[in-house]
Coordinates of C-alpha atoms in Angstrom, one line a residue:
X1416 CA 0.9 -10.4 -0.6
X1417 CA 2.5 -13.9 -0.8
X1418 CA 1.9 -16.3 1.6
X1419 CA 4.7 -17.6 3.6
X1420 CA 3.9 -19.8 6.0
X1421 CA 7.0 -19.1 7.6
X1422 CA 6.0 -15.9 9.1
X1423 CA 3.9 -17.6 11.7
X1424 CA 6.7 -18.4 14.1
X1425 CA 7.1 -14.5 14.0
X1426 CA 4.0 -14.3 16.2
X1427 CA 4.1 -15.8 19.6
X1428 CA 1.0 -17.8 21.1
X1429 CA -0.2 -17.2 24.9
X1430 CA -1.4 -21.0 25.9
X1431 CA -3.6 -19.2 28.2
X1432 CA -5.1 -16.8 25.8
X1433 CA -7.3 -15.2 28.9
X1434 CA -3.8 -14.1 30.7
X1435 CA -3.3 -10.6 29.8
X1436 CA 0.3 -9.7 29.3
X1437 CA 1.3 -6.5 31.7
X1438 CA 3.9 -5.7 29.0
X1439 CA 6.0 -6.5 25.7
X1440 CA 9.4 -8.0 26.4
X1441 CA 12.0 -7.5 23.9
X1442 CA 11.5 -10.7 22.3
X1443 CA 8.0 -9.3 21.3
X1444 CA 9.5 -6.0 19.8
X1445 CA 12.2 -7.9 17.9
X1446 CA 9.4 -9.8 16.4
X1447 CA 7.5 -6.9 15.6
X1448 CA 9.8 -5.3 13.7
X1449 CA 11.0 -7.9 11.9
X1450 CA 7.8 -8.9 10.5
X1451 CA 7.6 -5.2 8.6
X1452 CA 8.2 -4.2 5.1
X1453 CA 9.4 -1.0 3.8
X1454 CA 9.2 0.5 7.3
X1455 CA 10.3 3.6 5.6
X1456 CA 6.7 3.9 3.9
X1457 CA 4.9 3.0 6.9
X1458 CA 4.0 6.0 9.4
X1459 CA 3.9 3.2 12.4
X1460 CA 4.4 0.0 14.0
X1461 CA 1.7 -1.6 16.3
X1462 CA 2.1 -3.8 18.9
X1463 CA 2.1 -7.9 18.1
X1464 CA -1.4 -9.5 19.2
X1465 CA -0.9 -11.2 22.4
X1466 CA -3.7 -13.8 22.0
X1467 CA -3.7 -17.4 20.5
X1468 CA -2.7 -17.1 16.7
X1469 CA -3.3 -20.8 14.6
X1470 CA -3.6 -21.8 11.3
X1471 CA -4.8 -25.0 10.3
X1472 CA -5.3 -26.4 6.3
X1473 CA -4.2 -23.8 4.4
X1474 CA -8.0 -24.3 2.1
X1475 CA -10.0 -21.4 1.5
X1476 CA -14.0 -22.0 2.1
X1477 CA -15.5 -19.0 1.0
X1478 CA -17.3 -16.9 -1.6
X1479 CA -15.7 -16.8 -4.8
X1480 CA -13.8 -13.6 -5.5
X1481 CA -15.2 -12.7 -9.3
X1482 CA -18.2 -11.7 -7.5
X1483 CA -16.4 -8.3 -6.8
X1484 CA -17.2 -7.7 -10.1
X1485 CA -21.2 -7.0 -8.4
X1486 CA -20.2 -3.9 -6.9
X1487 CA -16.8 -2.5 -8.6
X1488 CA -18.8 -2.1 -12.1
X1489 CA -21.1 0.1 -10.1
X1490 CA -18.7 2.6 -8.2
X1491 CA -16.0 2.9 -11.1
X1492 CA -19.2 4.2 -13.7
X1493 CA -17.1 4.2 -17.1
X1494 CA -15.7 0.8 -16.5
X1495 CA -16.3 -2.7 -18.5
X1496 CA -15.9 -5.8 -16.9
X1497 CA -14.7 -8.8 -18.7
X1498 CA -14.6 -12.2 -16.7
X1499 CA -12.7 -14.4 -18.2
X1500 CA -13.7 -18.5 -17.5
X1501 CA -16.0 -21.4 -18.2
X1502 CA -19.7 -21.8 -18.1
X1503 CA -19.2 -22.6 -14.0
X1504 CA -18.4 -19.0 -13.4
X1505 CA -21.3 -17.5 -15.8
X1506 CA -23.6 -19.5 -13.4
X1507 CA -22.3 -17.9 -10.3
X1508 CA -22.3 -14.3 -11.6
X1509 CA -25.8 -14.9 -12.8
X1510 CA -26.8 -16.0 -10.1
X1511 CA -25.4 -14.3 -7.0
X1512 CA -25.5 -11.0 -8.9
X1513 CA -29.3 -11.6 -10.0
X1514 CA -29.1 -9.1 -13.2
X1515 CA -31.3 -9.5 -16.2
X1516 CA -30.1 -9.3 -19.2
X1517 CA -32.3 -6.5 -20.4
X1518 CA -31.0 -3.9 -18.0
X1519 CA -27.5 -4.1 -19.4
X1520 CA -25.2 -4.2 -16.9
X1521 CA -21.2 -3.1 -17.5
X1522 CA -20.0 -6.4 -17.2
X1523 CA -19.9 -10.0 -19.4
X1524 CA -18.5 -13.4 -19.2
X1525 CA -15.9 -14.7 -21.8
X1526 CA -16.9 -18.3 -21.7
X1527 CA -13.7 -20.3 -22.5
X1528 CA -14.8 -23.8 -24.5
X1529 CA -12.9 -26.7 -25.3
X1530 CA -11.3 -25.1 -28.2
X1531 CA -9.9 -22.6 -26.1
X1532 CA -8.3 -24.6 -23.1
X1533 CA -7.1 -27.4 -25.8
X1534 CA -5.0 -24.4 -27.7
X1535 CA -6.7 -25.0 -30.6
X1536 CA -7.9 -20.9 -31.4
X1537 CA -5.9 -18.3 -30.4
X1538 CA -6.7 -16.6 -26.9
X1539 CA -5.6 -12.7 -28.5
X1540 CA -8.0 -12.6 -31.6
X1541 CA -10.6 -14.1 -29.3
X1542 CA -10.5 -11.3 -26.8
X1543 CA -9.5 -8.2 -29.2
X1544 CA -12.8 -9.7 -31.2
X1545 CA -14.6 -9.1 -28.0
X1546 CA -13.0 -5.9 -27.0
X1547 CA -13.9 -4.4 -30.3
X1548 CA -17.9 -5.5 -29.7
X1549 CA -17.7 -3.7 -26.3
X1550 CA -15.9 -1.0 -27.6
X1551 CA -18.3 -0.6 -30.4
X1552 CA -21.1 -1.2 -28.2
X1553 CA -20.5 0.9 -24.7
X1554 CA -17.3 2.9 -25.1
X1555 CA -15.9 2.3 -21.5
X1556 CA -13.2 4.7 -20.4
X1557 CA -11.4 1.3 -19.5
X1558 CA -12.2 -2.6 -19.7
X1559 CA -11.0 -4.6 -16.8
X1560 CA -10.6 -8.3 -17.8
X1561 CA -10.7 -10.8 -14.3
X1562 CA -9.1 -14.2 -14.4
X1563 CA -10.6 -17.0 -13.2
X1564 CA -9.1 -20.3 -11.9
X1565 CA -9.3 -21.9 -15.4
X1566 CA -6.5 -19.0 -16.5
X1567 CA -4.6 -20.1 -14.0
X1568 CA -4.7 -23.7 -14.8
X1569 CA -4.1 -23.5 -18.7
X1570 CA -1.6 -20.3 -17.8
X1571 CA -3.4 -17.5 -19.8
X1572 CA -1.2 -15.2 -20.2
X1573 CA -3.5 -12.2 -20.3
X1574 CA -0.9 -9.4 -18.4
X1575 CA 1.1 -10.2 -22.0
X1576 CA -1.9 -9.6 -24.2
X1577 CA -3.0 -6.4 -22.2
X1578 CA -0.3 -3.9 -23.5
X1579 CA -0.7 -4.9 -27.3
X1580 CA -4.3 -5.0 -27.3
X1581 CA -4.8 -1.7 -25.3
X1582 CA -2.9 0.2 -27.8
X1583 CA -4.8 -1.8 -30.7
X1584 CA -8.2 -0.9 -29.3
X1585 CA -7.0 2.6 -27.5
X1586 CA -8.9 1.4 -24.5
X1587 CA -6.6 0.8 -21.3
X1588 CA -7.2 -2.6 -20.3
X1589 CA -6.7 -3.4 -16.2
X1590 CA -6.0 -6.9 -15.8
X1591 CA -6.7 -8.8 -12.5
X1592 CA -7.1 -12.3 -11.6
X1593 CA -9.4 -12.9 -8.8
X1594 CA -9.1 -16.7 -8.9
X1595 CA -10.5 -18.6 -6.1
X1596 CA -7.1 -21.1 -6.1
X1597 CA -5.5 -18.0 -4.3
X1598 CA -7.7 -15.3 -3.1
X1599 CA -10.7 -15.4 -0.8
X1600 CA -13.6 -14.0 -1.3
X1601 CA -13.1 -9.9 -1.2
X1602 CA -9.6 -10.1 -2.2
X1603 CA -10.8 -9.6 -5.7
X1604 CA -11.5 -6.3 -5.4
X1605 CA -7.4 -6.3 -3.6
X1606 CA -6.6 -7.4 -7.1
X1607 CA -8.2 -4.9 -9.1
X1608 CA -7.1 -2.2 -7.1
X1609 CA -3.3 -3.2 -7.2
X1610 CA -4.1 -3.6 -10.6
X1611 CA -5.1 -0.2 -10.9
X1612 CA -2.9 1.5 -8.9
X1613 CA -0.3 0.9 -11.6
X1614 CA -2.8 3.2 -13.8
X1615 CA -2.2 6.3 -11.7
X1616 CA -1.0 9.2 -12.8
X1617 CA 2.6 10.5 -11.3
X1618 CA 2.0 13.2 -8.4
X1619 CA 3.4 16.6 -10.0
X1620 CA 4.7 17.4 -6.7
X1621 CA 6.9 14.6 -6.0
X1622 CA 8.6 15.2 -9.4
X1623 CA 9.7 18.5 -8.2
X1624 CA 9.9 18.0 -4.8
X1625 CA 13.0 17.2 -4.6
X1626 CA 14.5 19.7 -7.1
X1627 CA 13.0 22.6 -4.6
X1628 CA 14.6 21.3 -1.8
X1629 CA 18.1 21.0 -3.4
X1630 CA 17.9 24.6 -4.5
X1631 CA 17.0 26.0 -1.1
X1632 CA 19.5 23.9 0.4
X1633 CA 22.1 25.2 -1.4
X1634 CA 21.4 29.0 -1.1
X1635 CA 24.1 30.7 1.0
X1636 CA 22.6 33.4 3.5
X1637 CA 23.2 34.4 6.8
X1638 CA 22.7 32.3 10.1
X1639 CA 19.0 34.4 10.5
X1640 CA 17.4 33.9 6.9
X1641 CA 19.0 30.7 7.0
X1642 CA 16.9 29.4 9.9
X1643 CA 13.7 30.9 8.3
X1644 CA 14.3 28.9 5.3
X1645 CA 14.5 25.8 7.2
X1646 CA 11.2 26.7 9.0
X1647 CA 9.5 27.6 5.6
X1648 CA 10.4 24.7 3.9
X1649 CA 9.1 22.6 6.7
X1650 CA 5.6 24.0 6.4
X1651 CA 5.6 23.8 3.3
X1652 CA 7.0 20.4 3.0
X1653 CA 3.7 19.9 5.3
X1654 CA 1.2 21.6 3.2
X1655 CA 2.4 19.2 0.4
X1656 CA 1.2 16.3 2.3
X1657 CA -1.5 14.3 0.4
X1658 CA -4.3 12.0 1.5
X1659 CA -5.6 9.3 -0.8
X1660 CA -8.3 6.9 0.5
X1661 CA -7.9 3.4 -1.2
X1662 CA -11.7 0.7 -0.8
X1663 CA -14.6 0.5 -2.7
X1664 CA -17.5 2.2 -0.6
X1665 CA -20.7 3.3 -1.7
X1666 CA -20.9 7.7 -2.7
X1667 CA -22.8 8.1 0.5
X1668 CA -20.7 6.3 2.7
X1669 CA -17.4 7.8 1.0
X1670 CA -18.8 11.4 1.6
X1671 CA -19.2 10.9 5.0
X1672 CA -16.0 9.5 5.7
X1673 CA -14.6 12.4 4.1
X1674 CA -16.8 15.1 5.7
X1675 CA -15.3 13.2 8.7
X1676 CA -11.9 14.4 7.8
X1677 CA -12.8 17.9 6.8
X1678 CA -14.2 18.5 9.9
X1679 CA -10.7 18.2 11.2
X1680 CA -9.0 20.2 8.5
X1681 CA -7.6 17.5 6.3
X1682 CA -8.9 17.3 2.7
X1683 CA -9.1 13.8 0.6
X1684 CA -7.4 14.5 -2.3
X1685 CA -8.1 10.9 -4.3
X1686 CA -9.8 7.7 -4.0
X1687 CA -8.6 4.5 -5.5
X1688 CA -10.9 3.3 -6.7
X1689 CA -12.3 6.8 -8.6
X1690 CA -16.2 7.1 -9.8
X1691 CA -14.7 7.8 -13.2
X1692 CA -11.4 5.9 -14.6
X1693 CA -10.2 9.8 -15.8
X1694 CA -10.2 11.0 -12.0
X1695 CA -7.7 8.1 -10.5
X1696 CA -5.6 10.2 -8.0
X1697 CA -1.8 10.7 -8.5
X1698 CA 0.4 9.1 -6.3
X1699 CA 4.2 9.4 -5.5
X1700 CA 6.6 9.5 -2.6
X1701 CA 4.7 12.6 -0.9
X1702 CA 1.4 11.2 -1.2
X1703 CA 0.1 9.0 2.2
X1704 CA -2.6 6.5 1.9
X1705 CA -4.9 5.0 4.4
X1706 CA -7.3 1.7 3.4
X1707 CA -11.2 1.8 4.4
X1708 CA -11.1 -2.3 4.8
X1709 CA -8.6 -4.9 5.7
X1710 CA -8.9 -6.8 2.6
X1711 CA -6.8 -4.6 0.5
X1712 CA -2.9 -5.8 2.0
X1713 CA -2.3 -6.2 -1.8
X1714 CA -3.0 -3.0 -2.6
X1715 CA -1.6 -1.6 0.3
X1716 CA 2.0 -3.3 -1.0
X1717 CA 1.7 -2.1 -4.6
X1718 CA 1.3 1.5 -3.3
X1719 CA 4.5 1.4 -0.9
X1720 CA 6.5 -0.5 -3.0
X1721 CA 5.8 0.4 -7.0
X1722 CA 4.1 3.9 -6.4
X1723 CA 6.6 4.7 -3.1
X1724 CA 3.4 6.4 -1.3
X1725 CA 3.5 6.1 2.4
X1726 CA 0.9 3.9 4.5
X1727 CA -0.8 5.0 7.1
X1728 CA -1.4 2.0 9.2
X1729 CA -4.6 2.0 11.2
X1730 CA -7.7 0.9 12.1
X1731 CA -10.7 0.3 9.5
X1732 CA -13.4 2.8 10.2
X1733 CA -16.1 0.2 11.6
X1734 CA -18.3 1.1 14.2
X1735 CA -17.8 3.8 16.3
X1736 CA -14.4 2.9 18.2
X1737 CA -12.6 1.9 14.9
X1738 CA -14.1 5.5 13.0
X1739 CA -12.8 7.3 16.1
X1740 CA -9.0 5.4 15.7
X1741 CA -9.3 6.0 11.9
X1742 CA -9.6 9.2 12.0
X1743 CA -7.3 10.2 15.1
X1744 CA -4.5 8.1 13.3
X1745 CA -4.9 10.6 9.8
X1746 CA -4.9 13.2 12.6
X1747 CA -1.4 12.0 14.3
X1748 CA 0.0 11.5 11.0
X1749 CA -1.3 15.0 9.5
X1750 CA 0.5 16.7 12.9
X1751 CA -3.3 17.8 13.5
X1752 CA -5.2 17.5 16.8
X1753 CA -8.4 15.9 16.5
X1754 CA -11.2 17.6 18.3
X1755 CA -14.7 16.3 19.5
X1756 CA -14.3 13.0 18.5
X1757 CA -14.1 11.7 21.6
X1758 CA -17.9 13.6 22.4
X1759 CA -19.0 12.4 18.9
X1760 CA -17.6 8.3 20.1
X1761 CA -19.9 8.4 23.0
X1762 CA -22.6 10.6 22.2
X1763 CA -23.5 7.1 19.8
X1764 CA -22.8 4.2 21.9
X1765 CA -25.4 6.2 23.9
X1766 CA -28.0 6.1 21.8
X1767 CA -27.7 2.5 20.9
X1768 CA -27.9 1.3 24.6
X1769 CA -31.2 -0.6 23.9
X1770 CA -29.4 -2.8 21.1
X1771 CA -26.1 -3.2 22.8
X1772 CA -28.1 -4.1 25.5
X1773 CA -29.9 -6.9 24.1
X1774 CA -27.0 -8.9 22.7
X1775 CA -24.5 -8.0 25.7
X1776 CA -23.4 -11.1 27.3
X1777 CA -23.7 -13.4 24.3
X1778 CA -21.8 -15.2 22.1
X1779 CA -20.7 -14.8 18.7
X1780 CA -18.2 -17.4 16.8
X1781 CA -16.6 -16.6 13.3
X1782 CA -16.3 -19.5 11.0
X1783 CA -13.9 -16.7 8.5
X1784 CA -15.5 -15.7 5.3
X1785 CA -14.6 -12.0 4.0
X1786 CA -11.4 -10.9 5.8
X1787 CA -14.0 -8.6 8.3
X1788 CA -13.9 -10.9 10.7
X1789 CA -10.9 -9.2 13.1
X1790 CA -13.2 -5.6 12.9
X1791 CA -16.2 -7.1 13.4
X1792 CA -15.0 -9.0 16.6
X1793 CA -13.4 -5.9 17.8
X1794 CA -16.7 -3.8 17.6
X1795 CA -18.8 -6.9 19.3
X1796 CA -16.5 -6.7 22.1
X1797 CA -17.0 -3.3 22.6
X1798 CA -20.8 -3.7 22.4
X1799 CA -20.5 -6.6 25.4
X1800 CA -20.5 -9.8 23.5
X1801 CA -18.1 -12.9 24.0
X1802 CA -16.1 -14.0 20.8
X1803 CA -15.1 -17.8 20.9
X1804 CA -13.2 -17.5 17.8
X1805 CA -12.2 -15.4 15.0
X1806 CA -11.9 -17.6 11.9
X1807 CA -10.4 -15.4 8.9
X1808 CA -9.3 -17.2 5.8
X1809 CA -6.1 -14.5 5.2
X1810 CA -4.5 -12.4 7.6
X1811 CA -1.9 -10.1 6.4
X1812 CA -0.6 -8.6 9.8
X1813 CA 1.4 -5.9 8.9
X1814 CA -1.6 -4.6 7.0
X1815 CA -4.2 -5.1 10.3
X1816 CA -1.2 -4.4 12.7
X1817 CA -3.5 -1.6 13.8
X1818 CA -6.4 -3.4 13.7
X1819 CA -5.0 -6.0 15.9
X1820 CA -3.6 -4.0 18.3
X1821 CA -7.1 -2.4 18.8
X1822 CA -8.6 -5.3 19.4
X1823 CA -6.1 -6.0 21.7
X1824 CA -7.0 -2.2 23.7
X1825 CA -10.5 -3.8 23.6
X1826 CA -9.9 -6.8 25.4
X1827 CA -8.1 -5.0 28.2
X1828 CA -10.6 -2.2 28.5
X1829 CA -13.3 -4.6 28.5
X1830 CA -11.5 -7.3 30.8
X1831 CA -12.1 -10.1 28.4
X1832 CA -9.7 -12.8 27.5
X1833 CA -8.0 -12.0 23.6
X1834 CA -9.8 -14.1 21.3
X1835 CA -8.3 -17.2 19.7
X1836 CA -7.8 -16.2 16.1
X1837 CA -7.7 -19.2 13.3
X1838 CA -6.0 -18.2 9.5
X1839 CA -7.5 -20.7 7.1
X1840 CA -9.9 -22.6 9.6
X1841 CA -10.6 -25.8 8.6
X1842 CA -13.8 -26.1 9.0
X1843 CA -14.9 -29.7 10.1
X1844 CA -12.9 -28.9 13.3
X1845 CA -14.7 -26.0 13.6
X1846 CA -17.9 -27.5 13.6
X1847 CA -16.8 -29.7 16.8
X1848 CA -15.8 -26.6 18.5
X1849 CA -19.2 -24.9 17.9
X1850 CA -20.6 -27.8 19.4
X1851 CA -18.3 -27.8 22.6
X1852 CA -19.0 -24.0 23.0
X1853 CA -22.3 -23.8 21.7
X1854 CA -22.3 -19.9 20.6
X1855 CA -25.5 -17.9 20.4
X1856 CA -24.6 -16.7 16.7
X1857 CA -22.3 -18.3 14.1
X1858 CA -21.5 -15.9 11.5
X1859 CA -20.7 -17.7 8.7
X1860 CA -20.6 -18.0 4.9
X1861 CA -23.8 -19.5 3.5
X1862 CA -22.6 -23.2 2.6
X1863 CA -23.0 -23.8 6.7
X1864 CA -26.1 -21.4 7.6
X1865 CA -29.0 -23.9 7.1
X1866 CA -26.7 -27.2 8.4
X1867 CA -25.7 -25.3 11.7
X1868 CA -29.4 -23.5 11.8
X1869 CA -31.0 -27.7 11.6
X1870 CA -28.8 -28.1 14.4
X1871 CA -30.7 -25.2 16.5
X1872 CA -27.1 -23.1 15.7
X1873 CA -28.4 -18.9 15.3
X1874 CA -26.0 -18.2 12.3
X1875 CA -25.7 -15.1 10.0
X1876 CA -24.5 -14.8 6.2
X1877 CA -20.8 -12.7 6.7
X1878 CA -21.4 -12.1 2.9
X1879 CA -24.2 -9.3 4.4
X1880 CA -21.5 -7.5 5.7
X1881 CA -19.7 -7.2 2.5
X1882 CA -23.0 -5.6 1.0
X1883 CA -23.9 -3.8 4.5
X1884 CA -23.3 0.2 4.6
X1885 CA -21.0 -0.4 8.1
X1886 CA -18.2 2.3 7.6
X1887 CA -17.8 4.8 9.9
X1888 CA -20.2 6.7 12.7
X1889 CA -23.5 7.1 11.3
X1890 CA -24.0 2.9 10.1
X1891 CA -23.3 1.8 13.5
X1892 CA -27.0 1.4 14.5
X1893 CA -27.4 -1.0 10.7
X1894 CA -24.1 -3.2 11.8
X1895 CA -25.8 -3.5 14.7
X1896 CA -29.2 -4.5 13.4
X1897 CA -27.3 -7.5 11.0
X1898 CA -26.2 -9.0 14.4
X1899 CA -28.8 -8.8 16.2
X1900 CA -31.7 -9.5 14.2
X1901 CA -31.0 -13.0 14.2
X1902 CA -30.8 -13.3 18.0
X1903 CA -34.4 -11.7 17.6
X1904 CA -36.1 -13.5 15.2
X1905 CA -35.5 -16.7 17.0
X1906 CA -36.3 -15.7 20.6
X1907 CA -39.1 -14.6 18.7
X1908 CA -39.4 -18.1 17.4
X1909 CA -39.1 -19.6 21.1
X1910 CA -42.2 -17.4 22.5
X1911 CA -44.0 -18.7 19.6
X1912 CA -43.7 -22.0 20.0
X1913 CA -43.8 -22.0 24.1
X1914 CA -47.2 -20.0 23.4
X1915 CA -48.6 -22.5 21.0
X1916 CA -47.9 -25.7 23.3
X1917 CA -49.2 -23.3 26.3
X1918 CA -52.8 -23.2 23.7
X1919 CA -52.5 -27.2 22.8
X1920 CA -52.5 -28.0 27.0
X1921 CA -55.6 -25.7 27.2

């Protein structure tokens, strides 16, 4: 997605954020749809969030995004991934991934030297040199080369190598640049999967789709067989309907998600990405897709707009509220009527009552780390807590319009103010509004855990949740666990040290 700042007067601010509109006026739902593209390929519109919306620097403080690499090479099996950028980004990956070089994992670093930045050897025999060695060497169905910010800087032009090299080596080569100029910290996977949405195969159907329904349409029968043929082609138009699932999830947590659907009668046809490069879905105008997480706006946009599938806009299956809206959305799209859901929705929240319990009433503040932050907030809300702020370093809000206006349900059901949501926090004014609020848990990325912890701050690493299994019903009781265990361990910390100055008086 590219970011225009102008878009923000699209969204109107309440000053007091814990007013709770009784309705939209038209000003609102002029807004609303002005702010949406391709509204042809979207299945709905949601509501504009009627909290505070800021953004402040425009800087991006999080993870780098190459470090999608750490889990993409492991759910797309017959990839290879090539990182392309200095010695600075070898360090990271060997160090936040934490692989040994003995256990040969299906990705490496092309480490650009002075030679290469100063122009003096040529960037395409360099890489088809290293192409061949993996070639020769692991024989991946397809080799996925990221860019790094040096790319960007000495403007590598690696989406003009790709072609000619591909058919050189007979290896399709995915090229994405997951810099950390532009992207935050998950939308590196966003790049890779617009990337490879381009690699789909056509959908067979929406090539003779259309044929089919020019030759019925032009058949000459009587009034009666003439309304039957209307009323066949629509179910069959219906049958035709697709479902692709686009997000990197682990197999377990995929299956589930899709035994979810099955159990209301709509099968998963493709997900993007695939285990295996040789079983990415096909895609066309009569296929609908629906994202697992609300980092992927760029590869919801690619799909739409190059690949004319339709979105389905809803929310991310996280915790038990935003599975339930996931799932009823597919439903309402699918013309199918969801059943036990609703049973299934509570039937959880009941068994967590000890947990919710324990960290209803307290605070949580989101300093904006993985793009999670507006799904987390929603569910915490839901579980009883009080969120300050929601910190998020991109927000695309056509892509979280149902996100956001779930969170907005959330607040009103709950009868909590809307929380203030920051794009691109900066964070030294951040830090004085922790201190003014003083939150019981910061969750933030790990550059501020230990200074806000030496400050008697209870923070958490948002880069857990990236790695977490949180997706749909049966991880609630783990996303629950990552919030709370912090709140634990130092109440834990607090009886221990009353206990030992209790022993010193005796």
């Amino acid at each position: 997605m590219v970011k225009n700042k102008k878009r923000f007067p699209l969204f109107q601010s309440f000053k007091n954020s814990s007013s709770i509109p009784a309705s939209k006026n038209s000003g609102l739902e002029t807004a609303n749809q002005s702010i949406l593209v391709e509204p042809s390929n979207e299945t709905s519109t949601a509501a504009l969030y009627s909290g505070q919306f800021e953004c402040e620097t425009g800087n991006y403080h999080t993870f780098c995004p190459i470090s999608c690499v750490s889990w993409l090479y492991q759910k797309i099996e017959d990839s290879f991934f090539l990182v392309i950028g200095t010695k600075t980004c070898g360090y990271f990956l060997q160090n936040a991934l934490g692989v040994m070089i003995f256990a040969e994992p299906r990705y490496a670093m092309a480490e650009l030297e002075e030679s290469d930045i100063s122009a003096q050897l040529n960037d395409y025999k360099e890489l088809k040199r290293l192409c061949l060695q993996i070639k020769q060497d692991r024989n991946p169905s397809v080799i996925v080369w990221i860019g790094t910010c040096t790319t960007e800087i000495i403007k590598m032009d690696l989406e003009g190598m790709a072609p000619t090299l591909e058919a050189e080596i007979g290896i399709p080569i995915v090229v994405a640049r997951a810099n950390g100029l532009d992207y935050a910290f998950t939308q590196g996977e966003d790049t890779v999967l617009a990337a490879m949405a381009q690699k789909c195969p056509e959908s067979l159907k929406n090539v003779n789709l259309p044929m089919e329904v020019e030759d019925q349409a032009t058949k000459t029968v009587t009034s009666n067989s003439s309304n039957s043929t209307n009323t066949d082609l629509h179910i069959s138009n219906k049958q035709q309907k697709e479902l692709v699932l686009f997000g990197s999830l682990p197999t377990t947590i995929a299956n589930q998600l899709q035994l979810e659907l099955k159990r209301q009668g709509i099968n998963v046809s493709g997900w993007l990405p695939s285990a295996r490069y040789s079983d990415l879905p096909a895609l066309g105008e009569n296929v609908y897709v629906c994202g697992i997480n609300p980092f992927l706006s760029r590869t919801a946009t690619s799909l739409m707009r190059r690949r004319k599938c339709k979105l389905i806009s809803a929310p991310f299956p996280i915790g038990p509220d935003g599975t339930r809206a996931w799932v009823e959305k597919i439903c309402n799209v699918f013309g199918i009527v969801p059943t036990g859901l609703e049973e299934r929705e509570k039937t959880i929240w009941a068994n967590l009552t000890e947990s919710i319990n324990f960290i209803k009433g307290k605070s949580v503040f989101f300093m904006g780390d993985n793009l999670l932050e507006i799904s987390l907030a929603r569910f915490l809300i839901r579980c009883g807590m009080i969120v300050y702020e929601i910190g998020i370093p991109y927000m695309d809000k056509r892509f979280q319009a149902g996100e956001l206006a779930l969170l907005e349900k959330t607040c009103i059901e709950m009868k909590v103010p809307f929380p203030r949501i920051v794009e691109k926090p900066d964070n030294y004014y951040q830090i004085q509004r922790i201190k003014e609020l003083k939150p019981d848990l910061v969750i933030t990325g790990m550059a501020h855990a230990n200074p806000l912890e030496a400050r008697g701050i209870s923070t958490k690493w948002s880069v857990e949740f990236t790695f977490a299994q949180i997706h749909g019903f049966t991880n609630t009781k783990d996303l629950l666990e990552l919030v709370s265990r912090p709140l634990r361990r130092n109440k834990n910390l607090e009886n221990h040290d009353s206990l030992s100055k209790t022993f010193a008086l005796q």
